[in-house]
PDB file of C-alpha atoms and ligand atoms in Angstrom:
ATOM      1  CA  UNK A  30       4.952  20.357   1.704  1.00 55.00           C
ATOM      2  CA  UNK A  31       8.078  18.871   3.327  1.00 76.00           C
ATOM      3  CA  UNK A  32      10.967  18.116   0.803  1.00 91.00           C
ATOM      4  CA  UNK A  33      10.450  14.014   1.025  1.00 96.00           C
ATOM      5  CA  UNK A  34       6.685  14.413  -0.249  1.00 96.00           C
ATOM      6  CA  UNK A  35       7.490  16.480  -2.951  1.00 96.00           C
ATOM      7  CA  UNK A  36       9.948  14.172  -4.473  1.00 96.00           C
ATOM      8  CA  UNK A  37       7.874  11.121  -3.612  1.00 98.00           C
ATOM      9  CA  UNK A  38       4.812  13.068  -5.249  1.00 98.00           C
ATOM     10  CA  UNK A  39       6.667  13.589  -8.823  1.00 97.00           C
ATOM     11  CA  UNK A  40       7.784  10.116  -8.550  1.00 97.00           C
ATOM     12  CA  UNK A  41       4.395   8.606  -8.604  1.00 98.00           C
ATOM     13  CA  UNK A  42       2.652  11.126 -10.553  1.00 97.00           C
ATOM     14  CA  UNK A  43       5.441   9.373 -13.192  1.00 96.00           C
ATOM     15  CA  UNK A  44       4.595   6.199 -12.329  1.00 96.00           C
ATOM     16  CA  UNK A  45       0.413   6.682 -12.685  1.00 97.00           C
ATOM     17  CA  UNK A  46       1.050   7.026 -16.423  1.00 95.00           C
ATOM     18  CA  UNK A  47       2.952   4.178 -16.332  1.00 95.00           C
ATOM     19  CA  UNK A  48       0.621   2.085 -14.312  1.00 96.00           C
ATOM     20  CA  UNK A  49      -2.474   3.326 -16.010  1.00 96.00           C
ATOM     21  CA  UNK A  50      -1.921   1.360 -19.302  1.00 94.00           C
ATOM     22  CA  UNK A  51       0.481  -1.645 -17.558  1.00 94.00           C
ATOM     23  CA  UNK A  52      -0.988  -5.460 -17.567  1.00 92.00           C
ATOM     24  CA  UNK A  53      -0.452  -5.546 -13.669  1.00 92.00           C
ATOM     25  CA  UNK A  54      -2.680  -3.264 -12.622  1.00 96.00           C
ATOM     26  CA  UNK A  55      -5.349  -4.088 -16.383  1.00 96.00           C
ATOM     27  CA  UNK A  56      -7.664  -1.181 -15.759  1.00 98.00           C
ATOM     28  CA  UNK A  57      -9.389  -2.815 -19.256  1.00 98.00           C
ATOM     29  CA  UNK A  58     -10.511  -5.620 -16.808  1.00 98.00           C
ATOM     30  CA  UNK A  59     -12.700  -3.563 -14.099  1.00 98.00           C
ATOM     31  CA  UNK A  60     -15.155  -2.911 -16.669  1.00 98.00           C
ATOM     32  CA  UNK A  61     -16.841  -6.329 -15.842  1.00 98.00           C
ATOM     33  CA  UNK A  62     -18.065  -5.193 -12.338  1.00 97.00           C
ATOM     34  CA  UNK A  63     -17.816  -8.244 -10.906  1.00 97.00           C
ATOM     35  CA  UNK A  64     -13.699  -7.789 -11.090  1.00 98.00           C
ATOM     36  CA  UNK A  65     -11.578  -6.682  -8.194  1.00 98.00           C
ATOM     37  CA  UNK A  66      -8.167  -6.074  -7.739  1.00 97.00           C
ATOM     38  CA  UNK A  67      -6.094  -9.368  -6.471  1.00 96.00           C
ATOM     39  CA  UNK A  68      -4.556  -7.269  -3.467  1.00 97.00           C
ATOM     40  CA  UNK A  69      -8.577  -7.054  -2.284  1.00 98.00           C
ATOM     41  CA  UNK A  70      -9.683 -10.746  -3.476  1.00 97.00           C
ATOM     42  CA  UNK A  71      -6.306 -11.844  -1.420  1.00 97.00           C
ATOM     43  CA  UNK A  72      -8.004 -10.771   2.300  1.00 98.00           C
ATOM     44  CA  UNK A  73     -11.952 -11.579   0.904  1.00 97.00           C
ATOM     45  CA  UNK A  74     -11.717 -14.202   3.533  1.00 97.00           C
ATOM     46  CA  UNK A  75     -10.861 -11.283   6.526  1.00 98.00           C
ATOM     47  CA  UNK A  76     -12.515  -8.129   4.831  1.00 98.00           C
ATOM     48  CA  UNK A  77     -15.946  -9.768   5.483  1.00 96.00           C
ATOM     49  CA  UNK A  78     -19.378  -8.033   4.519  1.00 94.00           C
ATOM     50  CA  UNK A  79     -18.647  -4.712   3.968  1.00 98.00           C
ATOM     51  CA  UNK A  80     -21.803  -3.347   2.629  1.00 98.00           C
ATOM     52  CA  UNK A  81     -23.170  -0.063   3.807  1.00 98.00           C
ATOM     53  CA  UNK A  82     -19.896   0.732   5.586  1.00 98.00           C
ATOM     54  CA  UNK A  83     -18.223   4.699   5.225  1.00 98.00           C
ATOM     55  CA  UNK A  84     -14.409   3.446   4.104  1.00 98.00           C
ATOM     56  CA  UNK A  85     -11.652   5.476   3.363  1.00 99.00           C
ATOM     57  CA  UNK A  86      -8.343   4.327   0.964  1.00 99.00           C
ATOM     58  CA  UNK A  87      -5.422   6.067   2.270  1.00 99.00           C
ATOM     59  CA  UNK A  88      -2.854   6.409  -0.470  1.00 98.00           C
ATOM     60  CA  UNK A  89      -5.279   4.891  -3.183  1.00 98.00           C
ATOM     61  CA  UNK A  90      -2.552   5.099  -5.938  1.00 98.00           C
ATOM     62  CA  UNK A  91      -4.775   4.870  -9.422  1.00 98.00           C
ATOM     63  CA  UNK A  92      -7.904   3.487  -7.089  1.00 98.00           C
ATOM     64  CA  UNK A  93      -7.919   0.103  -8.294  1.00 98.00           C
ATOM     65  CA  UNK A  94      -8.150  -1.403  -4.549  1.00 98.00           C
ATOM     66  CA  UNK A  95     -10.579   1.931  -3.879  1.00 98.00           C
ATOM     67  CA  UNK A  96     -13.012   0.535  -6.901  1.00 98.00           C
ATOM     68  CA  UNK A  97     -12.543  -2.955  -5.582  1.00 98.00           C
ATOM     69  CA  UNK A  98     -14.223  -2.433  -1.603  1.00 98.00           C
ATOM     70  CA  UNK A  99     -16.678  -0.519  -3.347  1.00 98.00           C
ATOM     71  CA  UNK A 100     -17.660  -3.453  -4.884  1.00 98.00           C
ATOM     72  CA  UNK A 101     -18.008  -5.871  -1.810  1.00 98.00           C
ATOM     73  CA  UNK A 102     -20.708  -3.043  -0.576  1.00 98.00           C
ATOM     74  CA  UNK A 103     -18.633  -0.420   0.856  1.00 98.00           C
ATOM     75  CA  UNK A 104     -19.018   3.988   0.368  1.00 98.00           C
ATOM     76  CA  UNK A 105     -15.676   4.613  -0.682  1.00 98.00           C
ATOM     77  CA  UNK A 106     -13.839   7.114  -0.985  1.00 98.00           C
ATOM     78  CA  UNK A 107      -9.335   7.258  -2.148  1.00 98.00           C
ATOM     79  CA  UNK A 108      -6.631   9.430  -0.941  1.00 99.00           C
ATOM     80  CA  UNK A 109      -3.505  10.069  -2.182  1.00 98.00           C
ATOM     81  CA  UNK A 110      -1.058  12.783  -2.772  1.00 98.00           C
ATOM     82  CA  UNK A 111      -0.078  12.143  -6.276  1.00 98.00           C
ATOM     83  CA  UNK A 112      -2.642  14.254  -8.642  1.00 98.00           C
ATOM     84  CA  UNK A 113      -1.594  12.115 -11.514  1.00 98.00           C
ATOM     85  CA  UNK A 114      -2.840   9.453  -9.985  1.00 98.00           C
ATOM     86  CA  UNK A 115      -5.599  10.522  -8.565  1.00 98.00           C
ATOM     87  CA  UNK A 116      -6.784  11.639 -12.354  1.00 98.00           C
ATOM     88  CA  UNK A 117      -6.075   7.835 -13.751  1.00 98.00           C
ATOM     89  CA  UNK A 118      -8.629   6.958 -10.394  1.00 98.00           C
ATOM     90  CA  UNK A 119     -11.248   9.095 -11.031  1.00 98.00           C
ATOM     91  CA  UNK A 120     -11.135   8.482 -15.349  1.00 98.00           C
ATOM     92  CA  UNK A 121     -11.193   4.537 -14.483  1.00 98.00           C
ATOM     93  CA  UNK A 122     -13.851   5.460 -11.760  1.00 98.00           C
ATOM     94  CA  UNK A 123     -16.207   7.668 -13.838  1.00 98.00           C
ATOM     95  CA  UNK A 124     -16.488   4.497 -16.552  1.00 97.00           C
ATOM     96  CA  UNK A 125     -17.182   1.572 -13.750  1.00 97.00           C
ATOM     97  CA  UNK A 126     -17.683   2.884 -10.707  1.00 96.00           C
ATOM     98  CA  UNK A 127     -18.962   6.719 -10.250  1.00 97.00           C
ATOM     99  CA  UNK A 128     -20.415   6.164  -6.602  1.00 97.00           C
ATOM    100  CA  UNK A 129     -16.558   6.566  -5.919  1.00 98.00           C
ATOM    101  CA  UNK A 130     -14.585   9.587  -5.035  1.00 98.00           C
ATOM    102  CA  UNK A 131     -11.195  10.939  -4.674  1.00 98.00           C
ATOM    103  CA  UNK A 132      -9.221  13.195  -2.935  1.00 98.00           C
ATOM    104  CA  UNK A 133      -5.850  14.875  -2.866  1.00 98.00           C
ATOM    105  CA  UNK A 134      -3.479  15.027   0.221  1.00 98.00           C
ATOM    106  CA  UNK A 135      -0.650  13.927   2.052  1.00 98.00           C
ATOM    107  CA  UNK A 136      -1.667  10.637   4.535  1.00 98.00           C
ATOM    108  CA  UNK A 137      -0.751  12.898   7.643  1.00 98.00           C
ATOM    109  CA  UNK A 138      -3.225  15.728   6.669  1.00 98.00           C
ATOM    110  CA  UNK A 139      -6.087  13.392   5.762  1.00 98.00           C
ATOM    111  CA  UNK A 140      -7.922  14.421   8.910  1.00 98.00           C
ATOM    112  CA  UNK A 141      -7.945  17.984   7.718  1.00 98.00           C
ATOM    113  CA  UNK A 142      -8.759  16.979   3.692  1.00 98.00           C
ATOM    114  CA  UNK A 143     -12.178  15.135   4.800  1.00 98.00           C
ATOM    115  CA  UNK A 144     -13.196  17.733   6.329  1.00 97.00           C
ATOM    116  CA  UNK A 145     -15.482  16.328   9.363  1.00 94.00           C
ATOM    117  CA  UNK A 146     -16.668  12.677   8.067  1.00 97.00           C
ATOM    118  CA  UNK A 147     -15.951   9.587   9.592  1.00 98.00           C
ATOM    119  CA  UNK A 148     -15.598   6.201   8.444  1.00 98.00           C
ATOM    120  CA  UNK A 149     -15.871   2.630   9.714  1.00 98.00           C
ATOM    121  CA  UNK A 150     -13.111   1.559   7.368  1.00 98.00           C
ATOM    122  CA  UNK A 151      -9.666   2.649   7.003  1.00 99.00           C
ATOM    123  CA  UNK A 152      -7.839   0.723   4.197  1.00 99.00           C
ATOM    124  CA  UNK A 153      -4.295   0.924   3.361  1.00 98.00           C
ATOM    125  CA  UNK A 154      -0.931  -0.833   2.028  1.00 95.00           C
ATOM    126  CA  UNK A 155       0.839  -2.931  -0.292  1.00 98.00           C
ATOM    127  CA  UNK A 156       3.192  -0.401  -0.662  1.00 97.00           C
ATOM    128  CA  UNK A 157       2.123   2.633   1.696  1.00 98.00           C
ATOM    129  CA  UNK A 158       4.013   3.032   4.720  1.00 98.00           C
ATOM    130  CA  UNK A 159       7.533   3.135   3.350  1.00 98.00           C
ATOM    131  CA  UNK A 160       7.065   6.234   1.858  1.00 98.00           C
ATOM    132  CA  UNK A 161       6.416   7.916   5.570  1.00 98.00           C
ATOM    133  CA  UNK A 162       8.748   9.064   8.019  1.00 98.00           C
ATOM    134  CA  UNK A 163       7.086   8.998  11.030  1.00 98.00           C
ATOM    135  CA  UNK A 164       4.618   5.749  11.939  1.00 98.00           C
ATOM    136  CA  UNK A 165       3.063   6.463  15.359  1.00 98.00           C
ATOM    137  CA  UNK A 166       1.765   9.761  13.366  1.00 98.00           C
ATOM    138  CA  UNK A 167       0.478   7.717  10.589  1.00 98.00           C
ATOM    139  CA  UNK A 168      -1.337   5.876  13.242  1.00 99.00           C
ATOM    140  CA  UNK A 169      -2.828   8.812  14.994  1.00 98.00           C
ATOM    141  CA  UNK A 170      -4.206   9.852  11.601  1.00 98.00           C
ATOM    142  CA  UNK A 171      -6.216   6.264  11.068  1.00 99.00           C
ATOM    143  CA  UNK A 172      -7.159   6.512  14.460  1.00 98.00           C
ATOM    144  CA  UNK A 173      -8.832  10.185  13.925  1.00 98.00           C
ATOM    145  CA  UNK A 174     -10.601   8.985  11.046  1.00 98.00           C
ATOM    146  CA  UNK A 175     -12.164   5.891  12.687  1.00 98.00           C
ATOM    147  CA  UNK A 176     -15.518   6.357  14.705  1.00 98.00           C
ATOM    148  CA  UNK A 177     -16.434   4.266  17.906  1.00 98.00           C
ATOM    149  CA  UNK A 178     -16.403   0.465  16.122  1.00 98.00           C
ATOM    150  CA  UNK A 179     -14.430   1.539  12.835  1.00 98.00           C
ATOM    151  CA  UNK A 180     -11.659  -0.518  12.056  1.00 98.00           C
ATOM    152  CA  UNK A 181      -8.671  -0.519  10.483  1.00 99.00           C
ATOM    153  CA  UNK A 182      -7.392  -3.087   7.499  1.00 99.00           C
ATOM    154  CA  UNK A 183      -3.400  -2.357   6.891  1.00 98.00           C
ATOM    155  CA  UNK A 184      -2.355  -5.365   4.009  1.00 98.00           C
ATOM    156  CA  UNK A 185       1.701  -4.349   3.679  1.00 98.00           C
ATOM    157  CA  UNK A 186       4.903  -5.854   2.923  1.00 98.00           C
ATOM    158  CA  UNK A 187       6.959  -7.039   5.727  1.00 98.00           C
ATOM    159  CA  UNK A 188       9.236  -4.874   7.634  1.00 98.00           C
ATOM    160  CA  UNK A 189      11.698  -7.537   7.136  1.00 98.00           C
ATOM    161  CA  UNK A 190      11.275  -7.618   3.086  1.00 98.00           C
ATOM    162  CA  UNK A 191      12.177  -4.260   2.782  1.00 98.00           C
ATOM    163  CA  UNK A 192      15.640  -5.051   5.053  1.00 98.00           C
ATOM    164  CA  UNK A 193      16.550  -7.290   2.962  1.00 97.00           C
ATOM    165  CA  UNK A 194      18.672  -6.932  -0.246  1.00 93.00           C
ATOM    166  CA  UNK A 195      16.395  -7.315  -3.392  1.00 86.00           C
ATOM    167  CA  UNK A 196      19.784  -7.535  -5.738  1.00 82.00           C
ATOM    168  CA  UNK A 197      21.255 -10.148  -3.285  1.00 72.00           C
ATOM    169  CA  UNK A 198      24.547 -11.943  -4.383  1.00 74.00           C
ATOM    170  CA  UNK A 199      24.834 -16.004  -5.146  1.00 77.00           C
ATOM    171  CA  UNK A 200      20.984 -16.045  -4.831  1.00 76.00           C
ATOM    172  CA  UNK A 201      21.376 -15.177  -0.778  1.00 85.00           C
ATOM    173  CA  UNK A 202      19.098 -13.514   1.620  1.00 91.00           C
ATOM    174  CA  UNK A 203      20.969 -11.085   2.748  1.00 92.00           C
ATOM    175  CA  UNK A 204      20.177  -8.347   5.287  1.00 95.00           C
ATOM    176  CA  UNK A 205      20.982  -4.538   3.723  1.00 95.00           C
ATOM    177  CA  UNK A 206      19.020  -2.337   4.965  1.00 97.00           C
ATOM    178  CA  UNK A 207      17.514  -0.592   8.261  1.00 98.00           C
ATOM    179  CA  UNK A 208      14.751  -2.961  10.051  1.00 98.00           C
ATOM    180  CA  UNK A 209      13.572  -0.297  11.901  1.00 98.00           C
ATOM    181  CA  UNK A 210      12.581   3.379  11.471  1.00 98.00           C
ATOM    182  CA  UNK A 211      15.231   5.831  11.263  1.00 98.00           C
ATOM    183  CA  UNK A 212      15.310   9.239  11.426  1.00 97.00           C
ATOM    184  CA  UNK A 213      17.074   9.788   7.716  1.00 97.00           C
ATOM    185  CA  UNK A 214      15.297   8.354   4.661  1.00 97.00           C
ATOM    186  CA  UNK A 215      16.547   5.917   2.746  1.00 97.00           C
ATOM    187  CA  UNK A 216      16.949   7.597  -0.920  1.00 97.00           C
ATOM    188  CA  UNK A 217      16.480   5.729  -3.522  1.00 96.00           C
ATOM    189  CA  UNK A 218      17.084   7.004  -7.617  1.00 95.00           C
ATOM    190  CA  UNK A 219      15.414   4.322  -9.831  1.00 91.00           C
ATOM    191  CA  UNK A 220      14.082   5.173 -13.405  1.00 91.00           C
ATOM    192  CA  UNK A 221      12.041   1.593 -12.856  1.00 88.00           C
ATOM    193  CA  UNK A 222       8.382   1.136 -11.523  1.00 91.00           C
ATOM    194  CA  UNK A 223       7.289  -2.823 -10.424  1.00 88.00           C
ATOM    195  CA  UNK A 224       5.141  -2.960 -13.160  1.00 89.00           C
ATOM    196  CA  UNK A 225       5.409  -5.088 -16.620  1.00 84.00           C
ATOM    197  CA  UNK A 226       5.367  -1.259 -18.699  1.00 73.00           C
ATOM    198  CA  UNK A 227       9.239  -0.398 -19.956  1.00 72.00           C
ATOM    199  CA  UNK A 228       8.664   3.931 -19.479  1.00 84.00           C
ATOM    200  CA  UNK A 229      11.290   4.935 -17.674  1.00 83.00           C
ATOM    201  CA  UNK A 230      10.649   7.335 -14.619  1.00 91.00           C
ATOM    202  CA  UNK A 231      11.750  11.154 -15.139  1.00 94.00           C
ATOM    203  CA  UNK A 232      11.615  11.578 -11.333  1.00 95.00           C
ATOM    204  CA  UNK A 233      13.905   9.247 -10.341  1.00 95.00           C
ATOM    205  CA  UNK A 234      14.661  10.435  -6.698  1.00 96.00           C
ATOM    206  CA  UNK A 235      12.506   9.151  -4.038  1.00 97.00           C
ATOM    207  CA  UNK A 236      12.638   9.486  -0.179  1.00 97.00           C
ATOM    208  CA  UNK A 237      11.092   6.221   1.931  1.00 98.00           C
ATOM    209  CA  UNK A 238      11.566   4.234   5.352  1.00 98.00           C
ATOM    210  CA  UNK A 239      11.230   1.272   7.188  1.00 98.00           C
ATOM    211  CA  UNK A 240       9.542   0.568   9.878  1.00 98.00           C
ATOM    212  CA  UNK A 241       9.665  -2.663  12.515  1.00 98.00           C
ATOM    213  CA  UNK A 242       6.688  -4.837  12.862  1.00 98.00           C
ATOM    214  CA  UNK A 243       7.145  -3.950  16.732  1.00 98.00           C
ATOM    215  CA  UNK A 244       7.006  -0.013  16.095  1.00 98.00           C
ATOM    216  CA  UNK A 245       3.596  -0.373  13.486  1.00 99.00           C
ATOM    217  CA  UNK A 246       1.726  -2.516  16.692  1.00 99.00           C
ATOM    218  CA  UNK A 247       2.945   0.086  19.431  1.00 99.00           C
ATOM    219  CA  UNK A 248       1.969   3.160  17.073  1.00 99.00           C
ATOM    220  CA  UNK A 249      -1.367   1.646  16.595  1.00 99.00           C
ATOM    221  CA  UNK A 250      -1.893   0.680  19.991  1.00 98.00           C
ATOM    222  CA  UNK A 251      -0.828   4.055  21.252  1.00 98.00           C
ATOM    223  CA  UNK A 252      -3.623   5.776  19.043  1.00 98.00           C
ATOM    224  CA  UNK A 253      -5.738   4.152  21.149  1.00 98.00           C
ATOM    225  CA  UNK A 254      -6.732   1.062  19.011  1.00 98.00           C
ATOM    226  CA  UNK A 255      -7.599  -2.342  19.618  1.00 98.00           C
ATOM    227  CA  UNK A 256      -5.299  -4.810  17.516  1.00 98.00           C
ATOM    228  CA  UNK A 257      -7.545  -7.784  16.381  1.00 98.00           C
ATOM    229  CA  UNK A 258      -5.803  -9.725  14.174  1.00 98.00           C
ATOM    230  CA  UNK A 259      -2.300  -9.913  13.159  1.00 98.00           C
ATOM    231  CA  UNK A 260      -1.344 -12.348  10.532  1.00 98.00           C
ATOM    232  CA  UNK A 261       2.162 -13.285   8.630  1.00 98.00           C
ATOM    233  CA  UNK A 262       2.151 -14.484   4.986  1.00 98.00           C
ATOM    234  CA  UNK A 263       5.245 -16.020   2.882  1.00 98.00           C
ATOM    235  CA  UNK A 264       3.658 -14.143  -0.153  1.00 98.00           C
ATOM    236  CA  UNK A 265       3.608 -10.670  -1.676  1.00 98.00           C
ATOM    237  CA  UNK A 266       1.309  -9.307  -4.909  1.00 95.00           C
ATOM    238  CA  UNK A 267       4.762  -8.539  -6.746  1.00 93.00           C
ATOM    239  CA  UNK A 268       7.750 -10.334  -7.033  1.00 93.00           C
ATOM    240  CA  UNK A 269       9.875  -8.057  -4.810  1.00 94.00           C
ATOM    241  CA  UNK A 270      13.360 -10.616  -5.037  1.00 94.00           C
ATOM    242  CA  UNK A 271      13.963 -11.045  -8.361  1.00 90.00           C
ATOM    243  CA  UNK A 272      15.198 -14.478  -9.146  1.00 90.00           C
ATOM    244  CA  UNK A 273      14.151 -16.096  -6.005  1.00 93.00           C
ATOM    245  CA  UNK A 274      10.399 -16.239  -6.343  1.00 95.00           C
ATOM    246  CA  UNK A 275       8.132 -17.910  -8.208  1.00 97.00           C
ATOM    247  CA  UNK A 276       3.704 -16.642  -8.780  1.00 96.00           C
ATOM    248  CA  UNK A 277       1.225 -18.845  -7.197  1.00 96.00           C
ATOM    249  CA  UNK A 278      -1.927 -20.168  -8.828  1.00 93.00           C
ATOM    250  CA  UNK A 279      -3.261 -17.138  -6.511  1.00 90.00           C
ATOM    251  CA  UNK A 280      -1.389 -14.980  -8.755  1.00 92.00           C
ATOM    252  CA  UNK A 281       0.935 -14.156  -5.365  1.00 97.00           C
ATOM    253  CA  UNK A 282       4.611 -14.496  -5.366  1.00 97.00           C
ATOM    254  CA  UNK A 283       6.530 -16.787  -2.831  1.00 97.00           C
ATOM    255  CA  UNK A 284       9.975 -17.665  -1.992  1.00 96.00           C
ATOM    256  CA  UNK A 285      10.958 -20.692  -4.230  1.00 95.00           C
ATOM    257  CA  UNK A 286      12.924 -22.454  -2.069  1.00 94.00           C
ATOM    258  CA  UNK A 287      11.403 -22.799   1.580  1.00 95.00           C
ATOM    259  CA  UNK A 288       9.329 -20.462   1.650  1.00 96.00           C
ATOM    260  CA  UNK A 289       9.077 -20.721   5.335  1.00 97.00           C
ATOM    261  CA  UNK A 290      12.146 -18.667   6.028  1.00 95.00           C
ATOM    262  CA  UNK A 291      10.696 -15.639   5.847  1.00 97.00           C
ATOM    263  CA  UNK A 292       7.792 -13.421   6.560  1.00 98.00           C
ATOM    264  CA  UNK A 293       6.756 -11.067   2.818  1.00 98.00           C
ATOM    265  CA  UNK A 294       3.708  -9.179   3.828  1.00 98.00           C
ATOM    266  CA  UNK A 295       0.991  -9.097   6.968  1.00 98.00           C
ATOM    267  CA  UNK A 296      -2.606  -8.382   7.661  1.00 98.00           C
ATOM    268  CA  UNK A 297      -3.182  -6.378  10.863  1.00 99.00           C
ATOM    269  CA  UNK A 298      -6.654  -5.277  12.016  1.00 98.00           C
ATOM    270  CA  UNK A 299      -7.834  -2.744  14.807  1.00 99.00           C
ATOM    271  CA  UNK A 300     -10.560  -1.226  16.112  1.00 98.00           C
ATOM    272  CA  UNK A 301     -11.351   1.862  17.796  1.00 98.00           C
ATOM    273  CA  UNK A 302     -13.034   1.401  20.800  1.00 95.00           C
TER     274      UNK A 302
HETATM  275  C1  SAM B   4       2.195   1.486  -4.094  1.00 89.05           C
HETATM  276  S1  SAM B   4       0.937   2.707  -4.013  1.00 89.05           S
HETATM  277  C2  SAM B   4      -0.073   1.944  -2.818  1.00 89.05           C
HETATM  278  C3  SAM B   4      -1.490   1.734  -3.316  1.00 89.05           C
HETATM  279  C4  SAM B   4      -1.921   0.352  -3.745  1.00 89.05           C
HETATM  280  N1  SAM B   4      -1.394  -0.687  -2.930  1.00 89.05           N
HETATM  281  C5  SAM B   4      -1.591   0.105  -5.186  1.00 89.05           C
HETATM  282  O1  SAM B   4      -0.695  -0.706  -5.457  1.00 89.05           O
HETATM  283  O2  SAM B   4      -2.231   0.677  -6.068  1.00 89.05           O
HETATM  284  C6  SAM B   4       1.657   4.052  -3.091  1.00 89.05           C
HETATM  285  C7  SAM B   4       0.821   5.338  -3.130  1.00 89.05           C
HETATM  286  O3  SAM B   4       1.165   6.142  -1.992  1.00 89.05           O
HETATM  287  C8  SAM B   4       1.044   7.498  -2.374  1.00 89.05           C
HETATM  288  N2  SAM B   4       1.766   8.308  -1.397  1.00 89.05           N
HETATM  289  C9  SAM B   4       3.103   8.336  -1.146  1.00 89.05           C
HETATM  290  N3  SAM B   4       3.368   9.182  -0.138  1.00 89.05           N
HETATM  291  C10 SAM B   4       2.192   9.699   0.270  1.00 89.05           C
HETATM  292  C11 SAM B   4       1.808  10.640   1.276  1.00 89.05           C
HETATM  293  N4  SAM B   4       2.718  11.195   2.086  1.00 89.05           N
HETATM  294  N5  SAM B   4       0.509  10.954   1.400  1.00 89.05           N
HETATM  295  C12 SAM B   4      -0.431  10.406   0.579  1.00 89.05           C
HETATM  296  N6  SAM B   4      -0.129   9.505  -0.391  1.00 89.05           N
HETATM  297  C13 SAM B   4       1.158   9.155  -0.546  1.00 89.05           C
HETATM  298  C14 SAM B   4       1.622   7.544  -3.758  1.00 89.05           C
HETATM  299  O4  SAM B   4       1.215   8.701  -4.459  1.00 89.05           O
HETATM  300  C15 SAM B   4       1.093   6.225  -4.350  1.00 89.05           C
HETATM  301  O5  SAM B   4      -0.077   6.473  -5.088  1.00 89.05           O
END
C-alpha cells in the first residue's frame, strides 16, 4: 500500500469514531427506514428508480449514503479502505439494513476486491476524489465495474472549492491552492474532522489532490463512458468556508453573499455503452 493511502487510511479510521457518534452524520436517525442521508435525498430528483439495480459505493466512509440507495430499491454494496469505518458501516447496517454489505480496499483495486460482479450503479463523492492521485485511473476503475447500460453517479465538491482558501483574509475569496492535478500531494496535518464532535484526530497527516473539472470529464470520457449529465450547484452538504456561508432550509450550505460567484459541488452522470 503506497505511502499516501496509508496515512489517509489512519486518518479516517480516526475520524469513523468520531463520525460514528457526531449529530452530522445521526446514525440514531436511520433506524426509521424511511430516513436517508441528505447527500442522497439532495440528487432524489436525478437518482431516479433505482430498484432492483446491482450498485456499488466507492469509498462508503461509515455507509450512511450506502444504507440510503439501498433504500430507494437498490443491491448495495460499500467500499472503502478505512477498516474503522467500514466496522461503524456494517454495526449501523446489521441494526437497519442487513441486505447491505461491505468491503475493504483501496478505490484503484476495487476491480480486483469484487471479485467478478458487476453493477449498474457506481456511486461516489462528497468528499472522494481528493484523496486520489491519479483521476483518469479512478475513472478506468468505475468504468471496469460498470456493465453495458451501468452508469455512473459522482456528487463532489467543486474543483474550484478546494482551490480556494477556506481561512481566507477580510472575508475574501481568494485562490490558494492547485486547480488542477499535480503530481505532489497536497499534505495537510489537521487534528479537526468537518463534523460537530470536538475528538481531536491522532493521525493528523493526510495526503490529497485536486483535480480540474476539465481533467474528471476527459478521464471519464477516456474510460470509454458516455457523460449524460453534468450539473453545477452554489451549495455543498458542509459548510466548507467558514464565515461566509450560511445552511439552507435544504439543510445545504451556500455562499451568503451572491452566491452566484461560484460553483461548490457538481453532479456528473455516465454511462457505459
Ligand atoms: C468523506 S468520505 C466520503 C464518503 C461520503 N461522502 C461520506 O461523507 O460519508 C471519504 C472516504 O474515502 C475513503 N478513502 C480515502 N482514500 C481511499 C482510497 N484510496 N480507497 C478507498 N477509500 C478511500 C476514506 O476512508 C473515507 O471513508
Amino acid at each position: 500500500v503506497d505511502t499516501y493511502a496509508e496515512l489517509n487510511r489512519a486518518n479516517w479510521d480516526d475520524r469513523a469514531g468520531i463520525h460514528a457518534v457526531s449529530k452530522t452524520y445521526d446514525l440514531p436517525a436511520y433506524t426509521d427506514t424511511q430516513h436517508i442521508s441528505s447527500i442522497v435525498h439532495f440528487d432524489l430528483p436525478r437518482l431516479g428508480d433505482l430498484t432492483g439495480l446491482d450498485g456499488v459505493h466507492l469509498q462508503c466512509h461509515i455507509g450512511t449514503d450506502t444504507i440510503s440507495l439501498a433504500r430507494l430499491g437498490a443491491r448495495m454494496t460499500g467500499l472503502d479502505l478505512s477498516p474503522t469505518s467500514l466496522a461503524v458501516a456494517r454495526r449501523l447496517a446489521a441494526d437497519v439494513q442487513p441486505d447491505v454489505t461491505f468491503v475493504e480496499s483501496p478505490v484503484y483495486d476495487a476491480r480486483e476486491a469484487l471479485g467478478d460482479q458487476d453493477f449498474d450503479l457506481v456511486f461516489t463523492g462528497i468528499g472522494a476524489l481528493c484523496w486520489l492521485p491519479d483521476v483518469a485511473r479512478w475513472a478506468e476503475t468505475v468504468a471496469s465495474l460498470l456493465r453495458a447500460g451501468g452508469r455512473l453517479f459522482l456528487r463532489e465538491y467543486s474543483p474550484v472549492l478546494w482551490a480556494v482558501d477556506e481561512a481566507p483574509h477580510d472575508g475574501e475569496i481568494q485562490l490558494a491552492y492547485p486547480y488542477f492535478e499535480t503530481p505532489e500531494p497536497l499534505v495537510w496535518d489537521s487534528p479537526e474532522t468537518y463534523t460537530d464532535a470536538t475528538t481531536a484526530i491522532t493521525h493528523t497527516t493526510t495526503h490529497e489532490w485536486n483535480h480540474g473539472l476539465g481533467e474528471i470529464v476527459t478521464a471519464i470520457l477516456d474510460a470509454g463512458l458516455t457523460i449524460t449529465g453534468l450539473e453545477e450547484h452554489t451549495s455543498v452538504p458542509s459548510e466548507a468556508l467558514p464565515g461566509l456561508m450560511q445552511q439552507g432550509p435544504d439543510g445545504e450550505w451556500r455562499l451568503r453573499e451572491r452566491p452566484e460567484r461560484l460553483p461548490l459541488s457538481y453532479t456528473l452522470q455516465a454511462v457505459k455503452a
